[in-house]
Coordinates of C-alpha atoms and ligand atoms in Angstrom, one line a residue:
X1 CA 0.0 0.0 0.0
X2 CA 1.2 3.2 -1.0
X3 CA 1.0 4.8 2.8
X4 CA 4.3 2.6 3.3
X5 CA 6.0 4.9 1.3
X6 CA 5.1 8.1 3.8
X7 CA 2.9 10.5 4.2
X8 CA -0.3 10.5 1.6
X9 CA -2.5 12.9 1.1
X10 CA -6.0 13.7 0.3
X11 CA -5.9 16.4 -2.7
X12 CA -8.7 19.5 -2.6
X13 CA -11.5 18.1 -4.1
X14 CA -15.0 18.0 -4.6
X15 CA -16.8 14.8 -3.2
X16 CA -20.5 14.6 -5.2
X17 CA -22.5 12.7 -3.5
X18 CA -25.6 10.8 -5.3
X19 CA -27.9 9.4 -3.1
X20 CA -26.9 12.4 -0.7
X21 CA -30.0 11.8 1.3
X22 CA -29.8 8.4 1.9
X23 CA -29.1 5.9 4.5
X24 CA -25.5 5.2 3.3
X25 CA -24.5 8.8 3.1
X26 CA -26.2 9.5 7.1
X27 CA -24.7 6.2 8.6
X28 CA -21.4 6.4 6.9
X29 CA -20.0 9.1 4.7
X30 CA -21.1 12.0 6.4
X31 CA -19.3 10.6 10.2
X32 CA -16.6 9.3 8.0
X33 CA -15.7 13.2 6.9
X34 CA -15.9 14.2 10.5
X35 CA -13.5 11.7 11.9
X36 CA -11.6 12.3 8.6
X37 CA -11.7 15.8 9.7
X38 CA -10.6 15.1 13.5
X39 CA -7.5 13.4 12.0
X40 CA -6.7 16.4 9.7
X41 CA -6.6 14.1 7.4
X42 CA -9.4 15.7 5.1
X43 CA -8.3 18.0 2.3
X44 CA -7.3 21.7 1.8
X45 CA -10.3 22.5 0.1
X46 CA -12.7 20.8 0.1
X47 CA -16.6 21.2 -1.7
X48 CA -19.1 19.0 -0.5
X49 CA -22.3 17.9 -3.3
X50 CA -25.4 16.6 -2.9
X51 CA -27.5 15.3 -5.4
X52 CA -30.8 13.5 -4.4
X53 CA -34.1 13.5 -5.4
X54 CA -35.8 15.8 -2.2
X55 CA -36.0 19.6 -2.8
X56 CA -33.6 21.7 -0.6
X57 CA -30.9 24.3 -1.2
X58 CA -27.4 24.1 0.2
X59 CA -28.3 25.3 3.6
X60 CA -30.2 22.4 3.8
X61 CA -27.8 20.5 3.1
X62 CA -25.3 21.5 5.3
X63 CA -27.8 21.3 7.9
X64 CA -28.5 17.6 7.1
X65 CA -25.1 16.8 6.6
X66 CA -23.9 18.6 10.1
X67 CA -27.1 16.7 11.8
X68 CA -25.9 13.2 10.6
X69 CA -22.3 13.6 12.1
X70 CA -24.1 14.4 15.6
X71 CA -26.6 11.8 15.1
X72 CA -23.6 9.3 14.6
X73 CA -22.6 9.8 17.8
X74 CA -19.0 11.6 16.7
X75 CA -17.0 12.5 19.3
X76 CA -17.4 16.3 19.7
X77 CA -13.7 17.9 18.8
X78 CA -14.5 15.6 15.6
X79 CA -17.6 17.5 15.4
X80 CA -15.8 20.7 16.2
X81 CA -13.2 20.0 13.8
X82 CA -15.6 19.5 10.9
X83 CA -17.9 22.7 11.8
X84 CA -14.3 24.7 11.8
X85 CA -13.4 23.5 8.3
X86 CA -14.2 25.7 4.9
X87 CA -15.9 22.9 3.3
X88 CA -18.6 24.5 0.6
X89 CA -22.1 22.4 0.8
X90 CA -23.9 22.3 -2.5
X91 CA -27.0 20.6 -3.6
X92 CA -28.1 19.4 -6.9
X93 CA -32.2 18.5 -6.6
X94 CA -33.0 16.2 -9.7
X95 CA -33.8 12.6 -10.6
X96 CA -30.5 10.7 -11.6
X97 CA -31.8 9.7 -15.3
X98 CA -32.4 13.3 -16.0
X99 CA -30.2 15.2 -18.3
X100 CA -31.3 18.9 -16.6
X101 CA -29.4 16.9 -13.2
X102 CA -26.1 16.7 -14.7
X103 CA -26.2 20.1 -16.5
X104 CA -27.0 22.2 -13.2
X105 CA -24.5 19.5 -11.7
X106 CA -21.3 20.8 -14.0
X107 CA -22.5 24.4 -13.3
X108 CA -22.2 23.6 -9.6
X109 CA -18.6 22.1 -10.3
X110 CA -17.6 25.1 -12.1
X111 CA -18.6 27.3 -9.8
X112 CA -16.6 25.4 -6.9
X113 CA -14.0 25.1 -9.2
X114 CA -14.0 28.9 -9.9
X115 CA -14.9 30.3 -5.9
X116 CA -14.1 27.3 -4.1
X117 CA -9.9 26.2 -5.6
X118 CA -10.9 22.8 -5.6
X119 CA -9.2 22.8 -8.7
X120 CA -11.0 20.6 -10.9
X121 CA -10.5 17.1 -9.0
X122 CA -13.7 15.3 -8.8
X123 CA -14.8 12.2 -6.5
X124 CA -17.9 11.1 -7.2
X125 CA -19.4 8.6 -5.0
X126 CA -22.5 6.5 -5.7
X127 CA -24.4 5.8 -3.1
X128 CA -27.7 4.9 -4.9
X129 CA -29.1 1.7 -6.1
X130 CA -27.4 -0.4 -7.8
X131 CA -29.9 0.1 -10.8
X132 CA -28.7 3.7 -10.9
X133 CA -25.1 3.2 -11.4
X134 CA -24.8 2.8 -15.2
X135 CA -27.7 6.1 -15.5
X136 CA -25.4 8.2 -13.1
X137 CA -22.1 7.4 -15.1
X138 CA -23.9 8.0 -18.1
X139 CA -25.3 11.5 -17.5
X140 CA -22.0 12.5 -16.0
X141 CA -20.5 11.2 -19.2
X142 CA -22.9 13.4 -21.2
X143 CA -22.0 16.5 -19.8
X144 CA -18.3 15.9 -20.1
X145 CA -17.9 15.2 -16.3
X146 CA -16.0 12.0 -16.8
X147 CA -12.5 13.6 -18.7
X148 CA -9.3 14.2 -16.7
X149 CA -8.0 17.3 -18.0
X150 CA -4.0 17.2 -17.3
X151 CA -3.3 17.4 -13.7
X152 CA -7.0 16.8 -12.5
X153 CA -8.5 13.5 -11.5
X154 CA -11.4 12.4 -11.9
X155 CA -12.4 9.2 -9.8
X156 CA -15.7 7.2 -9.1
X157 CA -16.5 5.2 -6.0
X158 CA -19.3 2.4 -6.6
X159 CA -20.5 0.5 -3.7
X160 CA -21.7 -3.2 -3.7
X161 CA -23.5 -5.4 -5.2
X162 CA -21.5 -5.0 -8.5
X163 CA -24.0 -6.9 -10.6
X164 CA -26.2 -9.6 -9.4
X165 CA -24.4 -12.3 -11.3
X166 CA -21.1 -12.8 -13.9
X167 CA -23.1 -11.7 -16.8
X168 CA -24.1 -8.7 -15.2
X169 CA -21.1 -7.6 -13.6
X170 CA -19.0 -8.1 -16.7
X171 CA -22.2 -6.2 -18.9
X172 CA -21.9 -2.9 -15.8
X173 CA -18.0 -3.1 -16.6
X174 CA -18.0 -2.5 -20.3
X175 CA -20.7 0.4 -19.8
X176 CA -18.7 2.2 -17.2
X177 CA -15.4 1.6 -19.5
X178 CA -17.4 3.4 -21.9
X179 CA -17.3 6.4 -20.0
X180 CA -14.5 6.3 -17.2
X181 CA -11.0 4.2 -17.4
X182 CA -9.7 1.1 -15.4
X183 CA -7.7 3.7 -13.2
X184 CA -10.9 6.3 -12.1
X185 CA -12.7 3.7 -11.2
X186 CA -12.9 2.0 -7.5
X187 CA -15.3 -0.6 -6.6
X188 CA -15.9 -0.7 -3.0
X189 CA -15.7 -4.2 -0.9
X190 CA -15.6 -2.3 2.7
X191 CA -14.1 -5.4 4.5
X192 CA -10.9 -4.5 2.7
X193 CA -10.3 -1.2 4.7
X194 CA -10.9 -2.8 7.9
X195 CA -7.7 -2.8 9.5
X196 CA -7.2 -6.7 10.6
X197 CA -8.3 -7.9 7.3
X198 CA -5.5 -5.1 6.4
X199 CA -3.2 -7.6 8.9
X200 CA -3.6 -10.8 6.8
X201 CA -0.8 -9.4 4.9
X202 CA 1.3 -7.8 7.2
X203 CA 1.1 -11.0 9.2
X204 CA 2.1 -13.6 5.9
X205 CA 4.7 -11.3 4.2
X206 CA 6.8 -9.4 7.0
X207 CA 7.4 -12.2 9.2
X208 CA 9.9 -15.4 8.6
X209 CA 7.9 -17.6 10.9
X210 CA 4.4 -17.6 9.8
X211 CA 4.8 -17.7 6.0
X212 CA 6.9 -21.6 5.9
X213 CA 3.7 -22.7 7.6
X214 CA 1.5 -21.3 5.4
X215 CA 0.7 -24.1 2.9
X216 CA -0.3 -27.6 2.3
X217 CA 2.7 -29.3 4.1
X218 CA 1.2 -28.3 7.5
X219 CA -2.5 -26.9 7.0
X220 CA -5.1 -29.2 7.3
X221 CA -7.9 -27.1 6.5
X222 CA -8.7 -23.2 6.7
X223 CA -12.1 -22.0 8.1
X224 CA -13.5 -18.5 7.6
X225 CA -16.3 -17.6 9.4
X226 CA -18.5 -14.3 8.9
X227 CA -21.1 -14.6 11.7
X228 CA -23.5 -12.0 12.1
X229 CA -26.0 -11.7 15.0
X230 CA -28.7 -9.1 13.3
X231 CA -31.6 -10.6 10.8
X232 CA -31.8 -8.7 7.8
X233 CA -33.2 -5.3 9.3
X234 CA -35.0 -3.4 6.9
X235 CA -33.6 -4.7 4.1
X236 CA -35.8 -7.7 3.6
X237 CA -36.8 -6.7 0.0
X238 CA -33.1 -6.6 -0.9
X239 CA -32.0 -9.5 0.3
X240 CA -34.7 -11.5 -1.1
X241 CA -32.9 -11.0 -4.4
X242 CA -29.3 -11.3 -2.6
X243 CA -29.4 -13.8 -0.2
X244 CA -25.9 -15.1 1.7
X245 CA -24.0 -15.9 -1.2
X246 CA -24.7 -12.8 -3.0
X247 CA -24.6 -10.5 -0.2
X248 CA -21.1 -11.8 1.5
X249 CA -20.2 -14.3 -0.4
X250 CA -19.0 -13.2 -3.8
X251 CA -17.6 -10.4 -2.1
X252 CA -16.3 -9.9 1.4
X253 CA -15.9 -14.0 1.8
X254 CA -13.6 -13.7 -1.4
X255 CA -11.6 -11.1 -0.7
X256 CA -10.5 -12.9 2.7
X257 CA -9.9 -16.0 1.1
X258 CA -7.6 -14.2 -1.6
X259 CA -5.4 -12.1 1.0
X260 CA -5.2 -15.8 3.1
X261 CA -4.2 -17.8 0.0
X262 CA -2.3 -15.5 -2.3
X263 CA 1.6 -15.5 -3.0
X264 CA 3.8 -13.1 -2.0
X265 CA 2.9 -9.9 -4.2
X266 CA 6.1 -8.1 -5.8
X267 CA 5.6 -5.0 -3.7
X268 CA 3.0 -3.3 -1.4
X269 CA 1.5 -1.5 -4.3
X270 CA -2.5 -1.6 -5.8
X271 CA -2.0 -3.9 -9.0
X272 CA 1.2 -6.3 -7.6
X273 CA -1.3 -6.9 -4.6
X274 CA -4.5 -7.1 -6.7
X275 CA -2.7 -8.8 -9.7
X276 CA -1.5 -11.9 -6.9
X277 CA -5.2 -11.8 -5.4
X278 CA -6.9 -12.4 -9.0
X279 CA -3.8 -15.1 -9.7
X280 CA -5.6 -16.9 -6.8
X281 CA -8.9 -16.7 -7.6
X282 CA -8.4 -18.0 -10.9
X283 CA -6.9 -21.5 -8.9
X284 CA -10.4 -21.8 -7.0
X285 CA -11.7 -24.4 -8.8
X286 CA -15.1 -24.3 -10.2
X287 CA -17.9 -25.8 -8.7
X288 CA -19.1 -28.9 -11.0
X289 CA -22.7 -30.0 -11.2
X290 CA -21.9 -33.2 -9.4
X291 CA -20.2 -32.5 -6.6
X292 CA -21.7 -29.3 -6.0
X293 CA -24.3 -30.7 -3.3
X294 CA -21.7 -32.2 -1.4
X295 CA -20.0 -29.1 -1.0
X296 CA -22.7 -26.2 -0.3
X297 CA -25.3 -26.2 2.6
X298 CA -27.9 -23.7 2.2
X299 CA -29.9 -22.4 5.3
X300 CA -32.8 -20.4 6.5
X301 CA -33.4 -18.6 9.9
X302 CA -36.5 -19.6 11.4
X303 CA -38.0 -17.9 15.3
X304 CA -35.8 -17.8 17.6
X305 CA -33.8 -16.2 20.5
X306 CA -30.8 -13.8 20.2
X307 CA -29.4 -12.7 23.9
X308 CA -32.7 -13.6 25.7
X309 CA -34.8 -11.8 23.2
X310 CA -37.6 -13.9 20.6
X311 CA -36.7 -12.8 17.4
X312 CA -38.8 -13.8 13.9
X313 CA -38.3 -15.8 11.6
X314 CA -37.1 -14.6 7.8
X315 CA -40.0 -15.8 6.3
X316 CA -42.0 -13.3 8.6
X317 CA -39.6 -10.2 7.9
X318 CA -40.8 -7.3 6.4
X319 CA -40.5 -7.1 2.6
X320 CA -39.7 -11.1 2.8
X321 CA -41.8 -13.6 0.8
X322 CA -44.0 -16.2 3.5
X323 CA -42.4 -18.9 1.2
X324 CA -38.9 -17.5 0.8
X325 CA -36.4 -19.8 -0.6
X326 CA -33.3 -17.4 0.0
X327 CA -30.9 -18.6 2.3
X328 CA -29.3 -16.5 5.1
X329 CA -26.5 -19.2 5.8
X330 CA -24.1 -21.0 3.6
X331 CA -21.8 -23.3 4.3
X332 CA -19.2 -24.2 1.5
X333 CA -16.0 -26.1 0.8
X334 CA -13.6 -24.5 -1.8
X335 CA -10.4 -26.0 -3.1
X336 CA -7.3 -24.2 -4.4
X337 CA -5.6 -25.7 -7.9
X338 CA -2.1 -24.6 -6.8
X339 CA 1.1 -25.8 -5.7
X340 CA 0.6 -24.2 -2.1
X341 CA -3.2 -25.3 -1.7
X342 CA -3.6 -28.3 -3.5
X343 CA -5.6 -30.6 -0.9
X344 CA -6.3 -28.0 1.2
X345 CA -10.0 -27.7 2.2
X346 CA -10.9 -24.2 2.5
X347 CA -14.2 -24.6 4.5
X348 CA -16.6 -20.9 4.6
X349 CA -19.5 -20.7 6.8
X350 CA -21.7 -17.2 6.9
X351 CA -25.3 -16.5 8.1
X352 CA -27.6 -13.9 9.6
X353 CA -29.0 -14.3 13.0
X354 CA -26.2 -16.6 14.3
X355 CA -25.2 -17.1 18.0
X356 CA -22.7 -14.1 17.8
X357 CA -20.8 -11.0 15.4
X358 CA -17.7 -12.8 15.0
X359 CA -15.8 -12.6 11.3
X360 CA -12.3 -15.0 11.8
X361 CA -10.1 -17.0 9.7
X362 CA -8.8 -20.2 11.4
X363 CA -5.6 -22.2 9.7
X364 CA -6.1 -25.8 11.0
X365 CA -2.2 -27.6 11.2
X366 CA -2.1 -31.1 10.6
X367 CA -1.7 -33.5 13.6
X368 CA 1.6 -34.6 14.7
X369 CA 3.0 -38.0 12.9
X370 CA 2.8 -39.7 16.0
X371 CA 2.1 -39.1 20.0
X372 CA 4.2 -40.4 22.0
X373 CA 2.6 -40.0 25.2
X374 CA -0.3 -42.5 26.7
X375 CA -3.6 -41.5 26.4
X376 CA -4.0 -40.5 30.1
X377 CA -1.4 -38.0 29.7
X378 CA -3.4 -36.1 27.5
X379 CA -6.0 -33.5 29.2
X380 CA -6.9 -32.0 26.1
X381 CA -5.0 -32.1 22.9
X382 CA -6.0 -29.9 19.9
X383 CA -5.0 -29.4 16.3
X384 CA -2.6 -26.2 16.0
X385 CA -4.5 -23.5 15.4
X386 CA -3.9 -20.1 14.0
X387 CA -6.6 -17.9 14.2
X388 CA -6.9 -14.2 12.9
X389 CA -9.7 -12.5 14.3
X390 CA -10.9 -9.9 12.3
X391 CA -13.8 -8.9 14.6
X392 CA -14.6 -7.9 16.9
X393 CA -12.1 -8.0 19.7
X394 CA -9.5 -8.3 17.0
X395 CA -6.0 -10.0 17.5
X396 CA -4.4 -13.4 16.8
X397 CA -4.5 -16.6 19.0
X398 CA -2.0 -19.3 18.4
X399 CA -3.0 -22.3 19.9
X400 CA -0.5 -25.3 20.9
X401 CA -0.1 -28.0 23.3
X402 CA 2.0 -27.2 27.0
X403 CA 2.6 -29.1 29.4
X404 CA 0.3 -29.0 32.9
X405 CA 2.8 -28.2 35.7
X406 CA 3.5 -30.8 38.5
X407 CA 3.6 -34.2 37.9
X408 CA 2.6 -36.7 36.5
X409 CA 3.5 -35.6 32.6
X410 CA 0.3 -34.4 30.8
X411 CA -0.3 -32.2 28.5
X412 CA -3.1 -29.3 27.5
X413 CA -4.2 -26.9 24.8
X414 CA -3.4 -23.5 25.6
X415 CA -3.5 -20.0 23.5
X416 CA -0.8 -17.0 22.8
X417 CA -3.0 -14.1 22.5
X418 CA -2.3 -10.7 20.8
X419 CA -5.1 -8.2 20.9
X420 CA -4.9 -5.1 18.9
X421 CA -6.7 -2.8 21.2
X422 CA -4.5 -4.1 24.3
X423 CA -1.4 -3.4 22.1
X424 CA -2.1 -0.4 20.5
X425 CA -4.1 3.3 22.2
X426 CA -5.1 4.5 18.9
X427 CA -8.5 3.5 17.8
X428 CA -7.3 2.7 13.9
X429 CA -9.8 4.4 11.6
X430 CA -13.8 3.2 10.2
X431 CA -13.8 1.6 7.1
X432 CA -15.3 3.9 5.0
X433 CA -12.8 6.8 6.2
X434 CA -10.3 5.0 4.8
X435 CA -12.5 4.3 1.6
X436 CA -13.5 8.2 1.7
X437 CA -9.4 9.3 2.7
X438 CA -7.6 6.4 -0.4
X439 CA -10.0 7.3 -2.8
X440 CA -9.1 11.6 -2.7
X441 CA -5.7 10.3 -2.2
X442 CA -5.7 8.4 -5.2
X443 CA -4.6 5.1 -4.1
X444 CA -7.1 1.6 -5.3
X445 CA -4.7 -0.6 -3.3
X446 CA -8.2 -1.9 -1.2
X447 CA -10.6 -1.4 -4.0
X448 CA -11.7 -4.3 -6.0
X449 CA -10.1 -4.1 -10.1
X450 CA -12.1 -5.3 -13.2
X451 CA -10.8 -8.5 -13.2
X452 CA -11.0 -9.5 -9.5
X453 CA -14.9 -8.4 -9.5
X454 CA -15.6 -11.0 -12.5
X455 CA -13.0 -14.0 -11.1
X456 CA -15.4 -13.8 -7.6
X457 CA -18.2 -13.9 -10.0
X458 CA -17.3 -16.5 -11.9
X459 CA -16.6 -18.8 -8.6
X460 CA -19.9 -17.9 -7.7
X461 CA -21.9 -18.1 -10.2
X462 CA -22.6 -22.2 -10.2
X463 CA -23.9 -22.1 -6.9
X464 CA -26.6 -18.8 -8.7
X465 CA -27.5 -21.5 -11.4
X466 CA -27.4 -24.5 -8.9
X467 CA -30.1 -22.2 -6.2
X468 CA -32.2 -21.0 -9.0
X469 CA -33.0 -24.4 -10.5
X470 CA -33.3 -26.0 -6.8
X471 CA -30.2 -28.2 -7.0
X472 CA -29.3 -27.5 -3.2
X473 CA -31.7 -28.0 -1.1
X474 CA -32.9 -25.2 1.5
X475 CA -32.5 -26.5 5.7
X476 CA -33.9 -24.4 8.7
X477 CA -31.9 -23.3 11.9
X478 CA -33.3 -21.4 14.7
X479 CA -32.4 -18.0 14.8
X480 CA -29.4 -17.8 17.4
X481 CA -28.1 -21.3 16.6
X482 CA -25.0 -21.9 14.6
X483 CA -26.7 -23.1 11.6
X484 CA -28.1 -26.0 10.0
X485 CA -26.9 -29.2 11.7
X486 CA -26.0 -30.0 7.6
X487 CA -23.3 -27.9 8.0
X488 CA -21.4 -30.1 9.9
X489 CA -21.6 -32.9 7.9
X490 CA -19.2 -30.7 5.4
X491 CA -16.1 -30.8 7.2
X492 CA -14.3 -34.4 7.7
X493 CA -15.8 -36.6 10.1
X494 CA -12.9 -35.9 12.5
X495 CA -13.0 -31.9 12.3
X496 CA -15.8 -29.8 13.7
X497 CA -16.3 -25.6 13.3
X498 CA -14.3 -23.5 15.7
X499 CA -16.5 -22.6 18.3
X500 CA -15.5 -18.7 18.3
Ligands
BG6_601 C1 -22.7 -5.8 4.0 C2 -23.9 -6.7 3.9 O1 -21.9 -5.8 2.8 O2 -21.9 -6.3 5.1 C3 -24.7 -6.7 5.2 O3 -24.7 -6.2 2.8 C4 -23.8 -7.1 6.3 O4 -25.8 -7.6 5.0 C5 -22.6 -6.2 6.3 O5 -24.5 -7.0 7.5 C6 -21.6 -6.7 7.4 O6 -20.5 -5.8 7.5 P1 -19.7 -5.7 8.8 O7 -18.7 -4.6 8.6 O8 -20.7 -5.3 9.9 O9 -19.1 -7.1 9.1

């Protein structure tokens, strides 16, 4: 990553906004810029745009935008800081597939360009529906809002889902490239800016211990788990049409396997990094018709209880179908064609309304050739483990066998423990302020490239065809259980899940 080098920084800009009134842009961007703006890490100049559907002027705006970062809870010299910078709030009212949008949009620009000295650098960051992407690139296109002139840049930031399936994605592609370059555009997966997941390769390339173990000589099997306590909120409608595999799968699941799995990239740069993540996606080898069922278990929450509270079932969420066949759990077995992985069971498991938030990856060793102890001398003997936590609570545990003090000989499993926040005071920063901060400072290292997007696609998209034409079949769990008992059954009769 570039920040290796020194000191980066975020260039004077103007951040457009569509979807400026949405839930994204409240939640996220807006608190992003304030804590940006408590790290002084925001720009010189910088022009803030809206550009939403709802009539107000700039005032409004600000007022919106100033009300979110409070609402967020921001720590008040963040606050401070961002009420103390010269940031100049516009606001664009207009539908996105309307040409009179992106005219009084460039007039905007010019003016901040002209009043403002943001200089012509443009960040625009979509924060719509997916269905709007292509329309907003478009109209920006029209109006000539899309062209770097020398020394400018002009970027675009596109949140998830990229496309619902290969097809797609590869179709949204070519009709961005037709009005924006490989190099303006970053795709957003927002588990890549979060700091541990950042870790995976700090952890594997700048230490001599780790990396000999890191292959199929001593790695049984690797486990990633994404766990997620909530249901599916108000986003029922959505995930209808998502569902696990879509939703974390394809992207966030991906990306982690990648940074585990990957070789050694030739520096800490964007495309030596992203060109060894791809490498390794292209080894994940393809689901085929007849083993598919073996390897995928598909799950649905029903009722159930989540910290002493009765939650619903996702058939009875709002915006879900009463006969939803979606699943909000998967459990899946991947394999790696390469020289490191061959053999080497990657196991996933991901769901909604599971026992606990807990997103790890666990590298299983093998077991010793031989014990040469008695039984009785064994209290409790594990597996090595190595497990990165990526959160919450994030660290590393290594767990290894130790002998019990006193006699007679036995031995036990025991854990080294690092914990980032017991090892380090500063509170590292939210993902999307390092989305927000890499994108004005020009560097993709953790946004997902063309050809990344369509490899995680492409691994995917078996297990689309396979759920659409009912080839795995759908099993319950109760909400705040670890899943269907199915899920088990995938890992060798010997192994079980890490109980996190
Ligand atoms: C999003 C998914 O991409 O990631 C959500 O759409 C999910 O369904 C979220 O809840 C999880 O992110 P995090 O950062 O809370 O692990």
């Amino acid at each position: 990553m570039s920040d290796i080098e020194g000191e980066r920084v975020a260039l004077s800009a103007a951040l457009v906004v569509f979807g400026a009134t949405g839930d994204l842009a409240h939640r996220k961007l807006y608190p992003a810029l304030a804590s940006l703006a408590g790290r002084h890490q925001l720009p010189r100049r910088l022009a803030l745009v809206g550009v939403a559907r709802t009539e107000m002027d700039d005032e409004d705006f600000r007022e919106e935008v100033h009300k979110a970062v409070v609402q967020a809870g921001k720590d008040p010299a963040e606050q401070q800081a961002f009420e103390n910078l010269d940031v100049c709030f516009r606001y664009v009212a207009g539908s996105f597939d309307d040409p009179a949008t992106f005219d009084r949009l460039a007039t905007v620009l010019h003016e901040c360009d002209e009043h403002h000295g943001v200089e012509g650098n443009r960040l625009y960051y979509l924060a719509t529906v997916p269905q709007m992407f292509v329309a907003v690139a478009h109209g920006l296109g029209t109006v000539g809002l899309t062209r770097e002139k020398p020394g400018t840049f002009v970027r675009i930031i596109i949140e998830k889902p990229f496309g619902h399936d290969l097809q797609s994605a590869r179709e949204l592609n070519d009709k961005l490239h037709e009005v924006f370059d490989e190099h303006q555009i970053y795709r957003i997966d927002h588990y890549l800016a979060k700091e541990t997941v950042q870790n995976i390769l700090a952890l594997r390339f700048t230490n001599s211990i780790f990396e000999p173990l890191w292959n199929r000589r001593y790695v049984d099997h690797v486990q990633i788990t994404v766990a997620e306590k909530l249901g599916v909120e108000h986003r029922g409608s959505f995930y209808e049409q998502a569902g696990a595999l879509r939703d974390i799968v394809q992207n966030h699941v991906m990306q982690v396997l990648a940074l585990t799995a990957m070789e050694p990239p030739a520096s800490f740069h964007a495309d030596p990094i992203r060109d060894e993540k791809v490498k390794v996606l292209r080894s994940v080898r393809p689901f085929d018709d007849e083993t598919l069922p073996e390897r995928v278990v598909r799950g649905q929450y029903t009722a159930g209880v989540i910290d002493g509270e009765e939650v619903p079932g996702y058939r009875e969420e709002e915006g879900v179908s009463p006969a939803s066949k979606t699943e909000t759990f998967l459990a899946l077995e991947f394999e790696i064609d390469n020289w490191r992985w061959a053999g080497v069971p990657f196991y996933v498991r991901t769901g909604k309304r599971l026992p606990k938030r807990v997103t790890e990856v666990v590298l299983r060793y093998k077991q010793v050739p031989f014990l040469p102890l008695p039984r009785t001398a064994i209290d409790s003997v594990e597996p090595n483990e190595m497990v990165l936590r990526i959160q919450p609570d994030e660290g590393i545990e290594l767990w290894f066998a130790v002998k019990v003090p006193g006699s007679p000989f036995r031995v036990r499993t025991q854990k080294l423990d690092f914990s980032y926040s017991r090892a380090f005071a500063e509170q590292p920063p939210e993902a999307y302020e390092r989305v927000l901060f890499d994108a004005l400072a020009g560097d993709p290292t953790l946004f997902i490239r063309e050809d990344e997007v369509e490899q995680a696609w492409r691994i995917v998209q078996p297990l689309i065809d396979a759920f659409r034409e009912g080839r795995v079949p759908l099993s319950f769990y109760p909400a705040g259980s670890w899943g269907p008992r199915e899920a088990d059954a995938l890992l060798s009769s010997d192994d079980t899940w890490r109980n996190p």
